[in-house]
XYZ file of C-alpha atoms in Angstrom:
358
model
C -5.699 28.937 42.537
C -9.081 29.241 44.521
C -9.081 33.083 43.976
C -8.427 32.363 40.194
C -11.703 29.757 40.282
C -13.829 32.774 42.371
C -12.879 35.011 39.518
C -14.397 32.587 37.083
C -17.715 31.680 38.703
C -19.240 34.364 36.468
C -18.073 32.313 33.528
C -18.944 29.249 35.227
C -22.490 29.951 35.381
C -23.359 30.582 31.677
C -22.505 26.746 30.936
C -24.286 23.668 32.082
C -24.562 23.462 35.580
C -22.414 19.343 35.890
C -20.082 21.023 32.512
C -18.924 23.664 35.356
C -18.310 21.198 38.004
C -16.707 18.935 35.861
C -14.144 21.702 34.866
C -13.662 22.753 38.720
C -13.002 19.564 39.732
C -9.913 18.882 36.889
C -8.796 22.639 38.233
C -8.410 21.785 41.645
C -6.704 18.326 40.473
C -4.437 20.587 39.440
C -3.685 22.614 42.301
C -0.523 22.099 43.765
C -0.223 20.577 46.924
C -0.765 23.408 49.753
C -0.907 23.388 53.441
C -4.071 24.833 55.056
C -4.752 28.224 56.339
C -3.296 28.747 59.722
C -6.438 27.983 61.663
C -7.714 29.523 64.605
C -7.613 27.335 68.083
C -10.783 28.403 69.115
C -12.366 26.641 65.955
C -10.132 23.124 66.907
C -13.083 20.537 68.712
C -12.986 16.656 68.906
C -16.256 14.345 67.776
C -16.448 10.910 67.020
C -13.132 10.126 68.488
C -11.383 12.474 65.725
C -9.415 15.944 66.198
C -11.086 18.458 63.798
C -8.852 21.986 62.687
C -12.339 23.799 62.383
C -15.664 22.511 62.601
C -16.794 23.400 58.224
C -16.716 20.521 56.356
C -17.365 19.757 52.569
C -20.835 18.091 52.239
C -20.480 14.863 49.741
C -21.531 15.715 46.189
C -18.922 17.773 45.470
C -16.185 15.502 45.066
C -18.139 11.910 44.301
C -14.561 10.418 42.824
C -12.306 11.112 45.581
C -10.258 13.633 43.120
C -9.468 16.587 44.890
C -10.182 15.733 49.011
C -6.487 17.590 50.057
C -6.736 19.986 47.451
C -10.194 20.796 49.253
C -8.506 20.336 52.399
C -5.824 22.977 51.721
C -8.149 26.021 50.744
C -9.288 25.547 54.087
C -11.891 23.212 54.892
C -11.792 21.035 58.577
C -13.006 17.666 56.675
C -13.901 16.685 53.446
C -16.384 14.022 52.805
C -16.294 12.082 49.419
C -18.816 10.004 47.556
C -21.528 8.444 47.469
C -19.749 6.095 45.974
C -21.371 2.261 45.194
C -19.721 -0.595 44.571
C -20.774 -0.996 41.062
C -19.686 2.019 38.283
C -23.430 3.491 37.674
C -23.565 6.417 35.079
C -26.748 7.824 37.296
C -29.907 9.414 35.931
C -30.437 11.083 32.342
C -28.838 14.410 31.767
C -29.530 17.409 32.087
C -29.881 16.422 36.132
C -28.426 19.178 37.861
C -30.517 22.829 37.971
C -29.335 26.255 39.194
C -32.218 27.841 40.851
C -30.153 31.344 40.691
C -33.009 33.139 41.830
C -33.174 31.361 45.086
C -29.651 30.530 45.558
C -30.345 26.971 45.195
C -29.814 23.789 42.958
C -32.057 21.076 42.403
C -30.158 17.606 41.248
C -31.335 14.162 40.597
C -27.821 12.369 39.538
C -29.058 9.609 41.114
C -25.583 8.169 42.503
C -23.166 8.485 39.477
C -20.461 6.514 40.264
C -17.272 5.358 39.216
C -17.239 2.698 41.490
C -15.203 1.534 44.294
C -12.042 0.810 43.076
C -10.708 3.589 41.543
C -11.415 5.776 44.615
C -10.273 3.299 46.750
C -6.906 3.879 45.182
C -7.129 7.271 44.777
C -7.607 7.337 49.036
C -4.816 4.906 49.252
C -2.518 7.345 47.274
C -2.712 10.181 50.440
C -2.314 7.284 53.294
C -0.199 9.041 55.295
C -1.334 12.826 54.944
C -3.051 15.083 57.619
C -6.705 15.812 56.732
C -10.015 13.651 57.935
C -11.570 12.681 55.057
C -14.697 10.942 55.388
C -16.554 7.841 53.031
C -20.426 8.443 52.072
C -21.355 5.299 50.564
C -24.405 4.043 49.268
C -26.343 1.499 46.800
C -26.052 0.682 43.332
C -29.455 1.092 41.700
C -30.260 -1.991 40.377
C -28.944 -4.227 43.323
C -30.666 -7.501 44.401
C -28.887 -7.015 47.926
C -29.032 -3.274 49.051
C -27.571 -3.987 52.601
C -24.985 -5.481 50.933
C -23.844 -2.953 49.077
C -23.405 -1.159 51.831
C -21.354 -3.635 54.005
C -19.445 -3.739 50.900
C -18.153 0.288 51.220
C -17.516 -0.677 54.966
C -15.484 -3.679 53.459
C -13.614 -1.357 50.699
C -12.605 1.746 52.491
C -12.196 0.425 56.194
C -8.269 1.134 55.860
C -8.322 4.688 54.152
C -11.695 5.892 55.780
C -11.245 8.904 58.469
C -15.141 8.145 58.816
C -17.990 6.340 56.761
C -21.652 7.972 56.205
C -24.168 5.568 54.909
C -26.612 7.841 52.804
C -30.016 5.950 53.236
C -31.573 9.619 52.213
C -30.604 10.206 48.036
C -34.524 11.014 46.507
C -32.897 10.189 43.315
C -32.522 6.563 43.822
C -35.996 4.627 43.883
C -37.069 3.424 47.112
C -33.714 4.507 48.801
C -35.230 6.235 51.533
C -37.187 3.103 52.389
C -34.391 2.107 54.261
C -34.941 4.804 57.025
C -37.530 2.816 58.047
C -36.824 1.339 61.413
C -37.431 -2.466 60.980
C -35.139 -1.678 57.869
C -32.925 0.886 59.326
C -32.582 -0.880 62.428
C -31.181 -4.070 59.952
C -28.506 -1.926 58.060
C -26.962 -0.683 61.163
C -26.657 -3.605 62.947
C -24.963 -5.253 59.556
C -23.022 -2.349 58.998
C -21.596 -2.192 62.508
C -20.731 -5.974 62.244
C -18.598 -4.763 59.256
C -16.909 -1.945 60.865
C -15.937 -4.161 63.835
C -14.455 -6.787 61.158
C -12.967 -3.943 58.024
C -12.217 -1.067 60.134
C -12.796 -1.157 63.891
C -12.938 2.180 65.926
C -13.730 3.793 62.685
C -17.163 6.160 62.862
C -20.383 5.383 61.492
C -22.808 8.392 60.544
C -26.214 8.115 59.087
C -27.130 10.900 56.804
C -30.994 11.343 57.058
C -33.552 12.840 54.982
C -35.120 16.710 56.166
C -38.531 15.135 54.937
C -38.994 12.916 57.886
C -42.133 13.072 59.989
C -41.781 13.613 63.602
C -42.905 10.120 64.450
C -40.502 8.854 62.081
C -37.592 11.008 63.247
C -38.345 9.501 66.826
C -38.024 6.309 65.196
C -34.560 6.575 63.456
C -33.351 8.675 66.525
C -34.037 5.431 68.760
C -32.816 3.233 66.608
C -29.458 5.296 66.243
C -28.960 5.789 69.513
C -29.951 1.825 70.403
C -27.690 0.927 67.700
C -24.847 2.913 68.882
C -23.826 4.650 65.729
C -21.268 7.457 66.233
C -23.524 10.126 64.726
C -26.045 11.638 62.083
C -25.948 13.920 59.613
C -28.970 16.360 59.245
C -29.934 16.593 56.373
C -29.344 15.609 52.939
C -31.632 17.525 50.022
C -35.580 17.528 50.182
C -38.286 16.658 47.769
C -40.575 19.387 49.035
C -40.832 22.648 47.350
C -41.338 26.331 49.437
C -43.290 28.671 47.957
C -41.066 31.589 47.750
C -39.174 29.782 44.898
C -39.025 31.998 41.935
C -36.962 30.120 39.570
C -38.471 28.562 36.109
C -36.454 25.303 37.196
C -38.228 24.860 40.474
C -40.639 22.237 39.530
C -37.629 19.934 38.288
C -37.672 16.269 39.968
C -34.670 15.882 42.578
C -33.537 16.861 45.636
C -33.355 20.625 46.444
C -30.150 22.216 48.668
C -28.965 25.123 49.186
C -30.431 28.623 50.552
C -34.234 27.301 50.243
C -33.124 24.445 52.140
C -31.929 26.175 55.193
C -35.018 27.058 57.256
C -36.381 23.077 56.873
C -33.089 21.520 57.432
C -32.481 23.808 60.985
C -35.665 22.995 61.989
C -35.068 18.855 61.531
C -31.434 19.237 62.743
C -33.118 20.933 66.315
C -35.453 18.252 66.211
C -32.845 15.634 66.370
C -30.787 17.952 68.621
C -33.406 17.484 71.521
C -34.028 14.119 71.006
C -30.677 12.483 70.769
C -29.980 14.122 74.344
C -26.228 14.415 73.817
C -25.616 10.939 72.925
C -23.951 11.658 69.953
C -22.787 14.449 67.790
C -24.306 15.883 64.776
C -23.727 17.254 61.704
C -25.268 19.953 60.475
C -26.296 20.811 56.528
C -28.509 22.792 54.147
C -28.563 25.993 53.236
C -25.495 27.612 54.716
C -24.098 30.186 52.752
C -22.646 32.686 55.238
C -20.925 32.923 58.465
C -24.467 33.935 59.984
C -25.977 30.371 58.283
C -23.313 28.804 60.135
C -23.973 30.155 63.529
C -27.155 29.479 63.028
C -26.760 26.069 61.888
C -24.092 25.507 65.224
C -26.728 27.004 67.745
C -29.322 24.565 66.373
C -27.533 21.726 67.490
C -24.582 20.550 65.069
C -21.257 19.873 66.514
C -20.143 20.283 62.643
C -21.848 21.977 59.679
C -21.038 20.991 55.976
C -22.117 22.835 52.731
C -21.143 22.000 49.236
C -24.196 23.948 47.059
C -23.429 27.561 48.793
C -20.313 27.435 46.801
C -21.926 27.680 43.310
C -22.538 31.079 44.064
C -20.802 31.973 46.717
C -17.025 30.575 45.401
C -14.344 28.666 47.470
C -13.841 31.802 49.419
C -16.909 31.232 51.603
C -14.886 28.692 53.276
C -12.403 31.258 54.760
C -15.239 33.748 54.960
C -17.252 31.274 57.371
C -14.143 30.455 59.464
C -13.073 33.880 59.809
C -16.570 34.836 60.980
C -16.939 31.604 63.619
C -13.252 33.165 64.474
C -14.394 36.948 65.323
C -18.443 35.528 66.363
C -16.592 33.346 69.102
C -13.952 36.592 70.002
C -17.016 38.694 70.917
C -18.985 36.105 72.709
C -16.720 34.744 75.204
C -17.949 31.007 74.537
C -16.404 27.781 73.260
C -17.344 26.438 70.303
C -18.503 23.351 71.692
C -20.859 25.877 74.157
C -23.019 27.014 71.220
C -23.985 23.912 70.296
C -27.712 23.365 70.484
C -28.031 26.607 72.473
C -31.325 27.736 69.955
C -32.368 24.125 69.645
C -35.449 23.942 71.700
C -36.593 27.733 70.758
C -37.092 26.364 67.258
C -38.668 23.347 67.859
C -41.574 25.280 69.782
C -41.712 28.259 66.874
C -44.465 27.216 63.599
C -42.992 24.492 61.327
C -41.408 26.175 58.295
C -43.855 25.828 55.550
């Protein structure tokens, strides 16, 4: 069924850009239910307390309902993160919101958290209790809510029993003033309330915090302290940027949003090496942005992430990339003679002393 949606990407790309995911995601609802790939025990590696098959996960965005996470799981994928879900059902910004940048090999979007809320996707999760597969829980704020922090402790509160993992994404551009909460009297406030949570909802359950690529240094050293005073189980670097690079050729690349994919890759490795060198090993990351090959990966690994997700690459690249990525981690790790878990961060303080990427 994934080859069959490969051969149709094509197709795909002459409609709207949220038409086409729309019309993936009721394909792969209809996917029958399929074991992975056999996976290769080089790629297996522990992190936050969990047992990972590989370390390529599916960035949230992709599958905001909690519709398809084993069908996602089963072409291949070590984890699958849904969301961001908010408490609230929120249709999200005006359409059209979601841009192909074809020239680039990017997308800009500004859905602005379009949501169908927490209870049908809490049931949906409770439906596959029981089944192999971490799925993670991005969850985030309704856009007109008196009590932000609260809306947080309230996806804690919903999805502590079906929840491999929870990311609280304090980094959407699309929602006004979201990224105010990275600030570290503010972030420092939603951690400690959302580890209260977790202790009560879901204890032993990891927290990540999925930060922006946008940060300045001094505020990176901020949210890194806080993090690591805070004790949260990891971050995830980074969600999509409102800066524009100059090589962009597409008409669409002064649209408002959030850019990911390809153009995203040099500024996101840089910020993820940042955050390598100052978190000091105290917990993992995540790596994403811009990886679209099993070279991005490597890349991505050697900068510092324990894991790497990508959900954008997949526009053009097709489902395949997943087994394409693997395979190439597979052969990369074959020739080297390292573990997995002895790339990590290996590039990490090269980068941070080359130019910042403009």
């Amino acid at each position: 069924m994934s080859a069959l949606l490969d051969l149709a990407l094509p197709f795909a790309r002459l409609i709207d850009p949220e038409m086409a995911h729309g019309l993936a995601i009721r394909a792969l609802a209809c996917l029958p239910a399929a074991a992975p790939p056999p996976e290769d025990p080089s790629l297996a590696l522990r992190a936050f307390g969990l047992d990972f098959p590989n370390p390529v996960g599916l960035a949230a965005g992709f599958d905001k309902e909690a519709e398809v996470p084993d069908a996602m799981l089963g072409i291949g994928f070590g984890f699958v993160e849904v969301g961001t879900i908010t408490p609230r059902p929120q249709p999200g910004n005006p359409r059209p919101r979601n841009f192909r940048l074809a020239e680039d090999r990017g997308v800009i979007n500004r859905y602005g958290f379009n949501s169908g809320g927490q209870d049908p996707a809490r049931e949906r999760l409770k439906e596959r209790r029981g089944r192999t597969g971490i799925v993670g829980v991005n969850v985030g704020a309704n856009k007109d809510t008196a009590d932000r922090v609260a809306d947080y402790v309230s996806g804690i509160e919903a999805f502590g029993d079906v929840a491999s993992y929870f990311t609280a994404n304090v980094s959407s551009p699309n929602t006004p003033g979201l990224r105010d909460l990275q600030e570290e009297r503010a972030l420092d406030d939603l951690i400690a309330h959302l580890l209260d949570a977790r202790e009560r909802a879901a204890p032993g359950v990891p927290l990540l915090i999925k930060i922006a690529p946008d940060l300045a240094l001094a505020h990176l050293d901020a949210v890194v302290q806080v993090a690591r005073r805070r004790g949260v189980d990891g971050l995830i670097v980074s969600n999509t940027t409102i800066s524009r690079p100059g090589t962009l050729r597409s008409a669409h690349r002064k649209e408002t949003g959030g850019l990911s994919g390809r153009p995203l890759f040099p500024l996101s490795t840089r910020m993820l090496a940042e955050t390598y060198v100052r978190v000091e090993g105290a917990f993992p990351l995540i790596g994403a942005g811009g990886i679209d090959s099993p070279e991005a990966a490597i890349a991505k690994i050697e900068a510092g992430a324990t894991l790497i997700q990508l959900y954008s690459a997949l526009v053009y690249e097709g489902l395949g990339l997943v087994g394409r990525i693997t395979q190439g981690l597979s052969a990369y790790l074959a020739a080297d003679g390292r573990l997995l878990s002895e790339l990590v961060g290996t590039t990490a303080r090269e980068r941070v002393a080359e130019p910042f990427p403009d």
